[in-house]
XYZ file of C-alpha atoms in Angstrom:
689
model
C 0.000 0.000 0.000
C 1.260 3.422 -0.945
C 1.531 6.405 1.417
C 0.928 10.091 0.718
C 3.218 12.433 2.640
C 2.091 15.943 3.546
C 4.407 18.613 4.991
C 2.713 21.618 6.604
C 3.772 24.292 9.085
C 0.596 23.806 11.136
C -2.269 21.339 11.251
C -5.148 23.466 12.377
C -6.660 26.672 11.066
C -9.132 27.528 8.357
C -6.559 27.101 5.577
C -4.029 24.313 6.370
C -6.586 22.355 8.395
C -9.069 22.302 5.504
C -6.367 21.250 3.016
C -5.180 18.413 5.281
C -8.756 17.152 5.651
C -9.320 17.284 1.881
C -6.027 15.494 1.123
C -6.861 12.782 3.657
C -10.247 12.200 2.038
C -8.553 11.949 -1.379
C -5.980 9.482 -0.038
C -8.727 7.372 1.526
C -10.559 7.208 -1.791
C -7.350 6.004 -3.464
C -6.754 3.335 -0.795
C -3.637 5.085 0.491
C -2.292 5.866 3.941
C -1.215 9.369 4.873
C 1.864 10.640 6.715
C 1.764 14.241 7.923
C 4.865 16.166 9.025
C 4.286 19.380 10.966
C 7.339 21.641 11.053
C 6.001 24.556 13.087
C 8.158 27.658 12.882
C 11.336 25.754 11.977
C 11.124 26.606 8.255
C 14.715 27.753 7.816
C 16.473 25.367 10.202
C 14.659 22.055 9.733
C 16.873 19.886 7.507
C 16.518 16.405 9.055
C 15.374 13.648 6.689
C 13.001 12.411 9.385
C 10.377 9.972 8.017
C 10.923 11.291 4.494
C 11.612 7.797 3.140
C 8.250 6.548 4.409
C 6.045 8.203 1.786
C 5.770 7.564 -1.942
C 4.692 11.094 -2.939
C 4.614 14.455 -1.180
C 2.283 17.455 -1.064
C 3.755 20.568 0.585
C 1.465 23.273 2.019
C 2.942 26.800 1.988
C 6.725 26.870 2.638
C 7.483 24.741 5.720
C 10.899 23.440 4.535
C 13.712 24.534 2.242
C 13.786 24.001 -1.507
C 17.007 21.985 -1.066
C 15.232 19.439 1.141
C 12.372 19.090 -1.352
C 14.877 18.625 -4.173
C 16.457 15.724 -2.246
C 13.016 14.180 -1.808
C 12.217 14.432 -5.505
C 15.665 13.143 -6.498
C 14.901 9.959 -4.538
C 11.975 9.290 -6.875
C 9.111 10.790 -4.865
C 7.167 13.459 -6.817
C 6.469 16.767 -5.049
C 3.622 19.256 -5.493
C 3.501 22.570 -3.616
C 0.282 24.352 -2.633
C 0.264 28.166 -2.300
C 3.976 28.836 -2.592
C 6.467 29.242 -5.430
C 9.871 27.666 -4.766
C 10.982 28.634 -8.274
C 11.790 25.014 -9.246
C 10.070 23.827 -12.423
C 10.228 20.136 -11.495
C 7.880 20.704 -8.550
C 4.169 20.612 -9.183
C 2.406 23.828 -8.202
C -1.216 24.627 -7.359
C -1.859 28.212 -6.336
C -4.804 30.524 -5.873
C -5.380 33.101 -8.619
C -5.403 35.940 -6.121
C -5.651 38.689 -8.728
C -8.715 37.133 -10.351
C -10.438 36.843 -6.972
C -9.593 40.370 -5.829
C -10.611 41.824 -9.194
C -13.991 40.032 -9.002
C -14.661 41.387 -5.500
C -13.559 44.936 -6.348
C -15.528 44.971 -9.611
C -18.647 44.095 -7.629
C -17.924 46.963 -5.222
C -17.052 49.295 -8.109
C -20.392 48.552 -9.770
C -22.063 49.541 -6.490
C -20.390 52.959 -6.615
C -17.289 52.451 -4.469
C -14.207 54.419 -5.560
C -12.156 54.628 -2.350
C -10.666 51.275 -1.350
C -8.446 50.126 1.518
C -6.577 46.862 2.102
C -5.398 45.141 5.320
C -3.110 42.108 5.367
C 0.302 40.873 6.545
C 3.339 41.110 4.279
C 5.001 37.817 5.194
C 3.345 35.530 2.619
C 3.314 35.603 -1.165
C -0.476 35.097 -1.370
C -1.095 38.178 0.786
C 1.345 40.252 -1.239
C -0.447 39.200 -4.431
C -3.786 40.247 -2.942
C -2.366 43.628 -1.928
C -0.846 44.165 -5.389
C -4.151 43.197 -7.029
C -5.970 45.905 -5.038
C -3.444 48.482 -6.252
C -3.612 47.219 -9.853
C -7.419 47.352 -9.997
C -7.445 50.980 -8.829
C -4.688 51.987 -11.264
C -6.743 50.668 -14.175
C -9.642 52.996 -13.342
C -9.101 56.735 -13.550
C -11.940 57.575 -11.150
C -10.567 55.434 -8.297
C -8.468 57.031 -5.576
C -5.158 55.417 -4.641
C -6.041 52.598 -2.191
C -4.995 52.843 1.449
C -2.686 49.966 2.409
C -2.230 48.879 6.028
C -0.010 45.997 7.102
C -1.526 43.655 9.696
C 0.625 42.020 12.363
C -0.686 38.551 11.442
C -3.846 36.785 10.206
C -5.800 37.108 13.450
C -9.014 38.809 14.528
C -7.021 41.091 16.868
C -4.677 42.136 14.055
C -7.627 43.193 11.891
C -9.161 45.137 14.771
C -5.928 47.031 15.478
C -5.103 47.722 11.829
C -8.489 49.229 10.947
C -8.264 51.580 13.934
C -4.940 52.866 12.595
C -6.518 53.280 9.155
C -9.421 55.342 10.466
C -7.103 57.395 12.688
C -5.174 58.510 9.597
C -8.186 60.583 8.525
C -8.048 59.272 4.942
C -11.568 58.291 3.794
C -12.466 54.877 2.347
C -15.797 53.206 1.626
C -14.693 49.622 0.893
C -12.220 47.439 2.794
C -10.530 44.349 1.303
C -8.787 42.022 3.778
C -6.337 39.125 3.393
C -8.420 36.707 5.519
C -11.867 36.339 7.030
C -10.462 36.633 10.563
C -8.944 40.027 9.726
C -12.266 41.083 8.175
C -14.233 40.068 11.283
C -11.861 41.956 13.594
C -12.047 45.047 11.392
C -15.858 44.947 11.245
C -16.129 44.743 15.031
C -13.841 47.754 15.559
C -15.621 49.788 12.888
C -19.024 49.161 14.471
C -17.735 49.894 17.980
C -16.548 53.286 16.705
C -19.849 54.216 15.073
C -19.002 53.180 11.500
C -21.888 51.319 9.896
C -21.111 48.135 7.952
C -21.947 48.008 5.075
C -23.661 51.425 4.829
C -20.512 53.445 5.581
C -17.851 50.848 4.766
C -18.292 47.578 2.858
C -15.979 44.719 3.931
C -14.648 41.707 1.979
C -12.712 38.768 3.471
C -10.835 35.825 1.989
C -11.180 32.046 2.704
C -14.956 31.483 3.209
C -14.244 30.077 6.671
C -16.918 28.782 9.019
C -16.666 32.089 10.905
C -17.507 34.121 7.813
C -20.647 32.045 7.324
C -21.905 32.058 10.900
C -21.068 35.617 12.009
C -23.902 38.119 12.252
C -25.099 38.761 8.709
C -22.103 37.008 7.185
C -18.943 38.294 5.520
C -18.643 38.638 1.760
C -15.599 36.533 0.965
C -13.613 34.629 -1.659
C -13.820 30.832 -1.536
C -10.522 29.263 -2.620
C -12.178 25.899 -3.440
C -9.719 24.063 -1.200
C -11.248 20.653 -1.931
C -10.495 21.245 -5.620
C -6.991 22.559 -4.849
C -6.218 19.474 -2.736
C -7.585 17.159 -5.443
C -5.375 18.783 -8.110
C -2.258 18.444 -5.937
C -3.027 14.825 -5.027
C -3.784 13.828 -8.628
C -0.536 15.493 -9.773
C 1.805 13.536 -7.480
C -0.209 10.307 -7.655
C -0.281 10.466 -11.451
C 3.491 10.969 -11.620
C 4.252 7.929 -9.435
C 6.150 5.505 -11.651
C 5.658 7.695 -14.717
C 9.112 9.289 -14.429
C 9.740 12.149 -16.837
C 6.897 11.059 -19.111
C 4.389 13.169 -17.187
C 5.176 16.838 -16.612
C 4.409 18.342 -13.192
C 1.206 20.342 -12.903
C 1.404 24.134 -12.731
C -1.915 25.927 -12.391
C -3.856 28.603 -10.564
C -7.397 28.201 -9.253
C -9.653 31.256 -9.378
C -11.559 31.865 -6.110
C -15.347 32.149 -6.145
C -16.930 35.374 -4.857
C -19.479 34.651 -2.101
C -21.784 37.636 -1.515
C -23.129 38.309 1.965
C -24.376 41.157 4.140
C -20.997 42.856 4.793
C -21.228 44.359 1.293
C -24.996 44.894 1.405
C -25.826 41.633 -0.386
C -28.071 38.712 0.485
C -26.342 35.368 1.039
C -27.479 33.034 -1.722
C -25.249 30.117 -0.686
C -26.509 27.056 1.128
C -27.317 27.268 4.816
C -24.151 26.909 6.900
C -23.374 23.484 8.338
C -23.563 23.215 12.096
C -20.473 22.173 14.018
C -20.801 18.718 15.552
C -21.614 19.174 19.269
C -19.393 16.323 20.486
C -16.469 17.540 18.393
C -16.884 21.072 19.724
C -17.040 19.821 23.326
C -13.918 17.725 22.792
C -12.037 20.725 21.421
C -13.146 22.937 24.334
C -12.057 20.259 26.819
C -8.635 20.056 25.199
C -8.345 23.856 25.203
C -8.725 23.862 28.982
C -5.436 21.977 29.225
C -3.584 25.266 28.663
C -4.091 26.201 32.296
C -3.339 22.708 33.614
C -0.034 22.001 31.886
C 2.066 23.960 34.370
C 0.399 22.455 37.457
C 2.110 19.057 37.321
C 4.989 17.148 35.841
C 5.270 17.174 32.071
C 5.560 13.392 31.652
C 2.528 12.759 33.878
C 0.576 15.283 31.844
C 1.551 13.608 28.562
C 0.563 10.144 29.767
C -2.841 11.415 30.902
C -3.390 13.320 27.679
C -2.449 10.412 25.410
C -4.665 8.101 27.436
C -7.683 10.296 26.712
C -6.859 10.327 23.009
C -6.347 6.560 22.899
C -9.851 5.597 21.831
C -9.108 7.046 18.397
C -5.452 6.032 18.143
C -3.656 2.872 17.098
C -0.414 4.208 18.511
C 0.993 7.401 19.948
C 4.318 8.309 21.449
C 6.417 11.305 22.392
C 10.150 11.128 21.676
C 12.979 13.458 22.627
C 16.305 13.861 20.894
C 19.122 12.001 22.630
C 21.318 14.651 24.199
C 24.627 12.801 23.882
C 25.016 12.402 20.140
C 21.894 14.049 18.649
C 21.499 10.970 16.428
C 18.667 9.059 18.105
C 15.249 9.665 19.608
C 14.200 8.322 23.015
C 10.521 7.434 23.471
C 9.387 9.034 26.733
C 5.586 8.895 26.893
C 2.928 6.437 25.732
C -0.769 5.722 26.382
C -1.476 3.196 29.135
C -2.727 0.532 26.699
C -0.701 1.173 23.576
C -0.672 -1.700 21.095
C 2.360 -3.917 21.342
C 4.697 -4.527 24.278
C 4.659 -1.150 26.021
C 7.662 -1.832 28.229
C 9.770 -2.606 25.184
C 8.935 0.773 23.659
C 9.316 3.173 26.576
C 12.907 4.323 26.690
C 13.685 2.817 23.292
C 16.364 4.623 21.301
C 15.320 4.961 17.668
C 17.765 6.181 14.981
C 16.562 9.344 13.313
C 16.374 7.769 9.876
C 14.139 4.943 11.180
C 11.694 6.921 13.288
C 8.902 5.898 13.649
C 9.919 2.221 13.350
C 7.867 0.584 16.086
C 5.041 -0.201 16.344
C 3.961 1.921 13.346
C 5.770 -0.639 11.185
C 2.652 -2.776 11.586
C 0.790 -3.139 8.315
C -0.920 0.111 7.377
C -4.518 0.022 6.309
C -6.282 2.258 3.769
C -7.232 5.539 5.423
C -4.625 5.344 8.178
C -3.352 8.726 9.275
C 0.087 9.258 10.804
C 1.115 12.644 12.202
C 4.705 13.422 13.130
C 4.944 16.840 14.782
C 8.434 18.290 14.747
C 9.766 20.767 17.282
C 13.448 21.482 17.787
C 15.620 23.908 19.694
C 12.840 24.983 22.056
C 14.741 25.012 25.324
C 18.144 24.337 26.770
C 18.586 20.849 28.171
C 15.323 19.470 26.744
C 14.904 19.303 22.996
C 11.528 17.924 21.977
C 11.790 16.331 18.556
C 8.666 14.501 17.490
C 5.205 13.308 18.425
C 3.919 10.390 16.378
C 0.242 9.442 16.201
C -1.393 6.741 14.121
C -5.143 7.087 13.885
C -7.684 4.330 14.446
C -10.933 5.774 13.085
C -11.056 8.883 10.927
C -13.998 8.076 8.724
C -15.028 11.710 8.211
C -13.232 15.013 7.549
C -14.772 16.314 10.789
C -13.173 13.520 12.826
C -9.844 14.218 11.139
C -10.083 17.940 11.800
C -10.956 17.322 15.461
C -7.966 15.014 15.932
C -5.572 17.389 14.170
C -6.798 20.202 16.407
C -6.080 18.093 19.489
C -2.635 17.044 18.292
C -1.783 20.599 17.293
C -2.902 21.900 20.676
C -0.808 19.329 22.532
C 2.270 20.345 20.572
C 1.518 24.008 21.223
C 1.226 23.335 24.972
C 4.604 21.646 24.980
C 6.081 24.529 23.037
C 4.710 27.014 25.585
C 5.938 24.904 28.502
C 9.470 24.618 27.128
C 9.628 28.318 26.348
C 8.388 28.929 29.878
C 11.510 27.206 31.222
C 13.665 29.801 29.483
C 11.399 32.607 30.670
C 11.601 31.428 34.277
C 15.382 31.421 34.118
C 15.334 34.918 32.658
C 12.887 36.064 35.347
C 15.119 34.733 38.115
C 18.044 36.607 36.609
C 16.005 39.800 36.508
C 14.933 39.398 40.114
C 18.533 38.824 41.170
C 19.633 42.099 39.599
C 16.570 44.185 40.485
C 17.988 45.478 43.773
C 21.249 46.455 42.136
C 19.409 48.293 39.353
C 17.274 50.203 41.838
C 20.348 51.249 43.785
C 22.030 52.348 40.564
C 18.972 54.371 39.535
C 18.850 56.124 42.913
C 22.549 56.954 42.714
C 22.125 58.233 39.165
C 19.142 60.392 40.177
C 21.104 61.780 43.124
C 24.030 62.533 40.832
C 21.784 64.394 38.385
C 20.213 66.421 41.209
C 23.570 67.357 42.751
C 24.995 68.267 39.349
C 21.901 70.377 38.628
C 22.155 72.268 41.906
C 25.875 72.847 41.371
C 25.243 74.114 37.849
C 22.434 76.451 38.909
C 24.379 77.805 41.918
C 27.467 78.397 39.816
C 26.143 81.609 38.208
C 24.894 83.499 41.300
C 27.878 82.434 43.399
C 30.226 83.388 40.577
C 28.621 86.825 40.412
C 28.995 87.159 44.191
C 32.683 86.263 43.957
C 33.184 88.836 41.191
C 31.438 91.538 43.276
C 33.534 90.738 46.357
C 36.685 90.876 44.234
C 35.624 94.280 42.858
C 34.948 95.601 46.377
C 38.347 94.340 47.513
C 40.103 96.046 44.593
C 38.355 99.410 45.069
C 38.976 99.297 48.837
C 42.686 98.630 48.290
C 42.978 101.418 45.733
C 41.233 103.900 48.047
C 43.404 102.916 51.039
C 46.579 103.359 48.954
C 45.579 106.826 47.725
C 44.616 107.826 51.259
C 48.027 106.739 52.569
C 49.773 108.673 49.798
C 47.666 111.763 50.470
C 46.375 111.800 46.902
C 42.757 110.825 47.656
C 40.309 113.200 46.022
C 36.566 113.771 46.387
C 35.949 112.225 42.955
C 37.800 109.067 44.047
C 35.547 108.736 47.081
C 32.407 109.189 44.962
C 33.617 106.524 42.474
C 34.337 104.148 45.349
C 30.876 104.647 46.871
C 29.124 104.150 43.504
C 31.094 100.968 42.811
C 30.406 99.676 46.326
C 26.650 100.315 45.959
C 26.570 98.484 42.598
C 28.541 95.559 43.988
C 26.280 95.382 47.053
C 23.216 95.315 44.790
C 24.720 92.470 42.742
C 25.571 90.604 45.934
C 22.051 91.008 47.303
C 20.353 89.833 44.114
C 22.611 86.821 43.578
C 22.571 85.731 47.212
C 18.754 85.940 47.094
C 18.793 83.890 43.894
C 20.994 81.232 45.501
C 18.811 81.102 48.618
C 15.672 80.809 46.455
C 17.275 77.978 44.481
C 18.162 76.090 47.653
C 14.628 76.668 48.956
C 13.129 75.376 45.701
C 15.386 72.350 45.794
C 14.260 71.571 49.347
C 10.657 71.675 48.131
C 11.356 68.649 45.935
C 11.353 66.546 49.086
C 7.981 64.988 49.893
C 8.810 62.707 52.820
C 8.098 65.374 55.428
C 4.422 65.698 54.465
C 3.042 63.227 56.981
C -0.229 64.919 57.966
C -3.424 62.918 57.628
C -5.554 63.550 54.508
C -8.703 65.641 54.856
C -12.116 65.450 53.189
C -12.751 68.541 51.062
C -15.414 69.625 48.591
C -13.955 70.123 45.136
C -16.268 73.032 44.217
C -15.546 75.058 47.356
C -11.831 74.248 47.238
C -11.295 75.321 43.611
C -13.547 78.404 43.769
C -11.784 79.707 46.899
C -8.360 79.031 45.392
C -9.250 80.744 42.089
C -10.462 83.827 43.995
C -7.041 84.171 45.643
C -4.988 83.397 42.527
C -7.036 85.730 40.303
C -5.620 88.817 42.102
C -2.024 88.029 41.100
C -3.069 86.935 37.618
C -4.937 90.161 36.852
C -1.975 92.182 38.118
C 0.045 90.469 35.370
C -2.547 91.024 32.628
C -4.216 87.603 32.762
C -7.450 86.152 34.120
C -8.421 82.844 35.730
C -11.736 81.038 35.227
C -13.072 77.895 36.869
C -15.480 75.280 35.479
C -16.790 72.243 37.360
C -18.574 69.035 36.368
C -19.473 67.447 39.702
C -22.506 65.947 41.365
C -24.217 66.950 44.570
C -21.546 65.189 46.637
C -18.170 66.386 45.366
C -16.143 65.492 48.427
C -12.869 63.599 48.204
C -9.848 62.895 50.402
C -6.599 64.771 49.821
C -3.951 66.995 51.383
C -5.467 70.451 50.670
C -2.269 72.377 51.481
C -0.241 70.289 49.042
C -2.927 70.451 46.340
C -3.052 74.246 46.786
C 0.719 74.333 46.341
C 0.472 72.234 43.164
C -2.231 74.331 41.475
C -0.600 77.602 42.543
C 2.693 76.468 41.012
C 0.965 75.524 37.737
C -0.698 78.966 37.599
C 2.629 80.666 38.369
C 4.262 78.587 35.627
C 1.659 79.826 33.126
C 2.061 83.460 34.213
C 5.855 83.171 33.864
C 6.114 81.301 30.564
C 2.856 81.398 28.615
C 1.832 84.998 27.951
C 4.927 86.811 26.666
C 3.284 87.193 23.243
C -0.392 87.093 24.301
C -2.302 90.312 24.983
C -5.125 88.726 27.008
C -3.944 85.711 28.947
C -6.572 83.227 30.089
C -6.054 80.361 32.544
C -8.813 77.769 32.857
C -9.030 75.476 35.894
C -11.532 72.617 35.575
C -12.592 69.781 37.872
C -14.426 66.578 36.922
C -15.499 63.517 38.929
C -15.007 60.222 37.034
C -15.824 56.878 38.703
C -13.263 56.436 41.501
C -11.115 59.453 40.677
C -11.175 63.227 40.338
C -9.499 65.012 37.438
C -8.257 68.610 37.685
C -6.877 70.410 34.641
C -4.993 73.708 34.412
C -4.904 75.059 30.842
C -3.850 78.351 29.256
C -4.106 80.058 25.868
C -0.446 81.033 25.750
C 2.603 80.013 23.752
C 2.229 76.308 24.513
C 4.920 73.647 24.862
C 6.666 72.120 21.854
C 5.579 68.515 21.363
C 9.160 67.235 21.311
C 9.845 68.555 24.843
C 6.544 67.652 26.530
C 8.209 64.637 28.151
C 10.950 66.838 29.669
C 8.901 69.485 31.482
C 8.859 67.583 34.792
C 12.627 66.976 34.797
C 14.497 68.880 37.535
C 16.266 72.037 36.251
C 14.598 71.921 32.825
C 13.626 75.477 31.798
C 13.231 77.490 28.613
C 14.072 80.772 30.383
C 17.567 80.483 31.765
C 18.150 83.011 34.526
C 14.445 83.739 34.990
C 13.444 80.290 36.263
C 15.178 77.566 38.255
C 13.415 74.738 36.404
C 12.328 73.141 39.683
C 8.679 74.228 39.889
C 7.157 71.497 37.720
C 9.539 68.901 39.166
C 8.169 69.792 42.610
C 4.602 69.555 41.249
C 5.306 66.083 39.834
C 6.845 64.901 43.114
C 3.872 66.111 45.161
C 1.212 64.673 42.829
C 2.835 61.255 42.399
C 4.042 61.143 46.020
C 1.861 62.217 48.955
C -1.170 63.019 46.767
C -1.015 59.489 45.225
C -2.043 60.685 41.776
C -0.737 61.145 38.251
C 0.051 64.230 36.174
C 0.889 64.744 32.525
C 1.222 67.661 30.130
C -0.292 67.933 26.672
C -0.973 70.485 23.995
C -4.090 72.606 24.519
C -7.108 72.008 22.305
C -6.906 75.420 20.624
C -3.584 76.824 21.837
C -1.358 76.885 24.870
C -0.608 74.042 27.251
C -2.694 71.867 29.535
C -1.670 70.019 32.707
C -4.004 67.208 33.787
C -3.947 65.888 37.363
C -5.705 62.637 38.293
C -6.269 61.967 42.002
C -7.979 59.154 43.926
C -11.278 59.865 45.658
C -10.066 58.106 48.799
C -6.703 57.305 50.317
């Protein structure tokens, strides 16, 4: 009996899972067994000829292995056909989707409905997706009345990626009325985000997916999509390799593209004319949900115990299953480490068996295969130090329907994924322990660095006033010496005395101003400390507190040509717990900052103080209509000694504000550009301590 080999990166999913099911059905009809190799993410590094001699012909889905490995397979006499990837080797068969034909059909339908502004979302890491993107661009270029399509790369093929990408598209402000996506999952995620943000689908934006997955058929209203006819694609690939078996060079490899079929549904304003969607088998769905719950249980016990329990539950559908790990010593043999409790054959003779790589799986899968048998070998390598999982081999007992096959492949895929997560978790735990070991040292280093910055800042700021004081003292000393010398010589004149007195008065003035500046700087620096504020918080009413404070601050503001207004959005009970003296200091400093920096070029300065109650917090904003803060320096304004007016400001006011808000007031503060002009500081405080 002949065996069909299938190599795929993954077993489950709307695309590879459907192809595997269709290929298995085709192999069953031909009386053939099937061997499936799953490579996972090891596309570039997987070069082991594991099990490759055990199949007569091979179908490759996407690009799970290198072209060199496939060439070695074909050179051994086994024909190869590739689905949905171009390795650039003419001797390989090739069956691909005609992505341009499908996209053109969908866009022509939208064009006929009046759409002229298109957008596309899809990842850029697969040739099929790139072809779909290029087809969107080509369709628009061929029509003079179409705007250039908006293109947004998605992180992957998931629902979440579609949701995130469409939000970025809408945030750009560029209009579009029709959205083409690389997959149905991306389309569903995009539709959800659009609707959550008030965009009506399909009235405002029509959406088209790709794949005709079960989700596109059963979602609310359905998603217009492109059906790739995967049963037909699988049949073409199977017939190509099966027909070339024994034919040698007499039969040329197949090279063709299959045009997708446009399925119209409600997401483009159409009525679904396809057959009613098939319901998912309840038992299969329950089995999949039960397996999914294993994610949370894997880390609770030993890995080997988990594997034995898991394989035991799968046993009713399996002829044989085992887990083997690569032998650490020579990397040339696999050691069987886990089996079901009642595996066929002498179990004790299998557990611990060392199997050469080129012979795996040799026992007991070497029993006579029967038509319809399904073998899955799931490859994982290099996942963790010290434990290198190599393969899981399953041989099915009863897979009489595509649904049973899909359920089993989901379970096998999930088991392999759990192991992958567990092994990666070992590395993460080691990294976490390393981080914890160095955390104390990092904190000490950060404190020392912060202290160094503060000391350097104080020294820098004190340098100017103290330097001026030194210069003034030196001048006084010189003029005193000159006067004393002239007096001793008897040459002192009235004019000399007047010059001395004038110089002394000027020097004294400089001394007074610079000593005051130094004292003010030291006082400001001391205000950065928050540890001494140990008084208990008080309950205050926000309305009374802000109105009283604005009344006091308005006097100084009007004296400087500005005004202060207060607006409140509070309920009947606007009381909250805080330190009122510290909060007064914070708001007063923000007002003083605006009066100092904001209104140099504004004739009528306006400061707006607002208070709002939101759930378990109170928000206070202080905004002005002045010069504003450049966006590139917004993140610096709370740094100690940062100022845009050297000599007129110490640069410590906002640093003190930040320390008080995030320290004893237990809140948060940030700066942003004002809505119309100026700057806005937003303080968020808890309602209770």
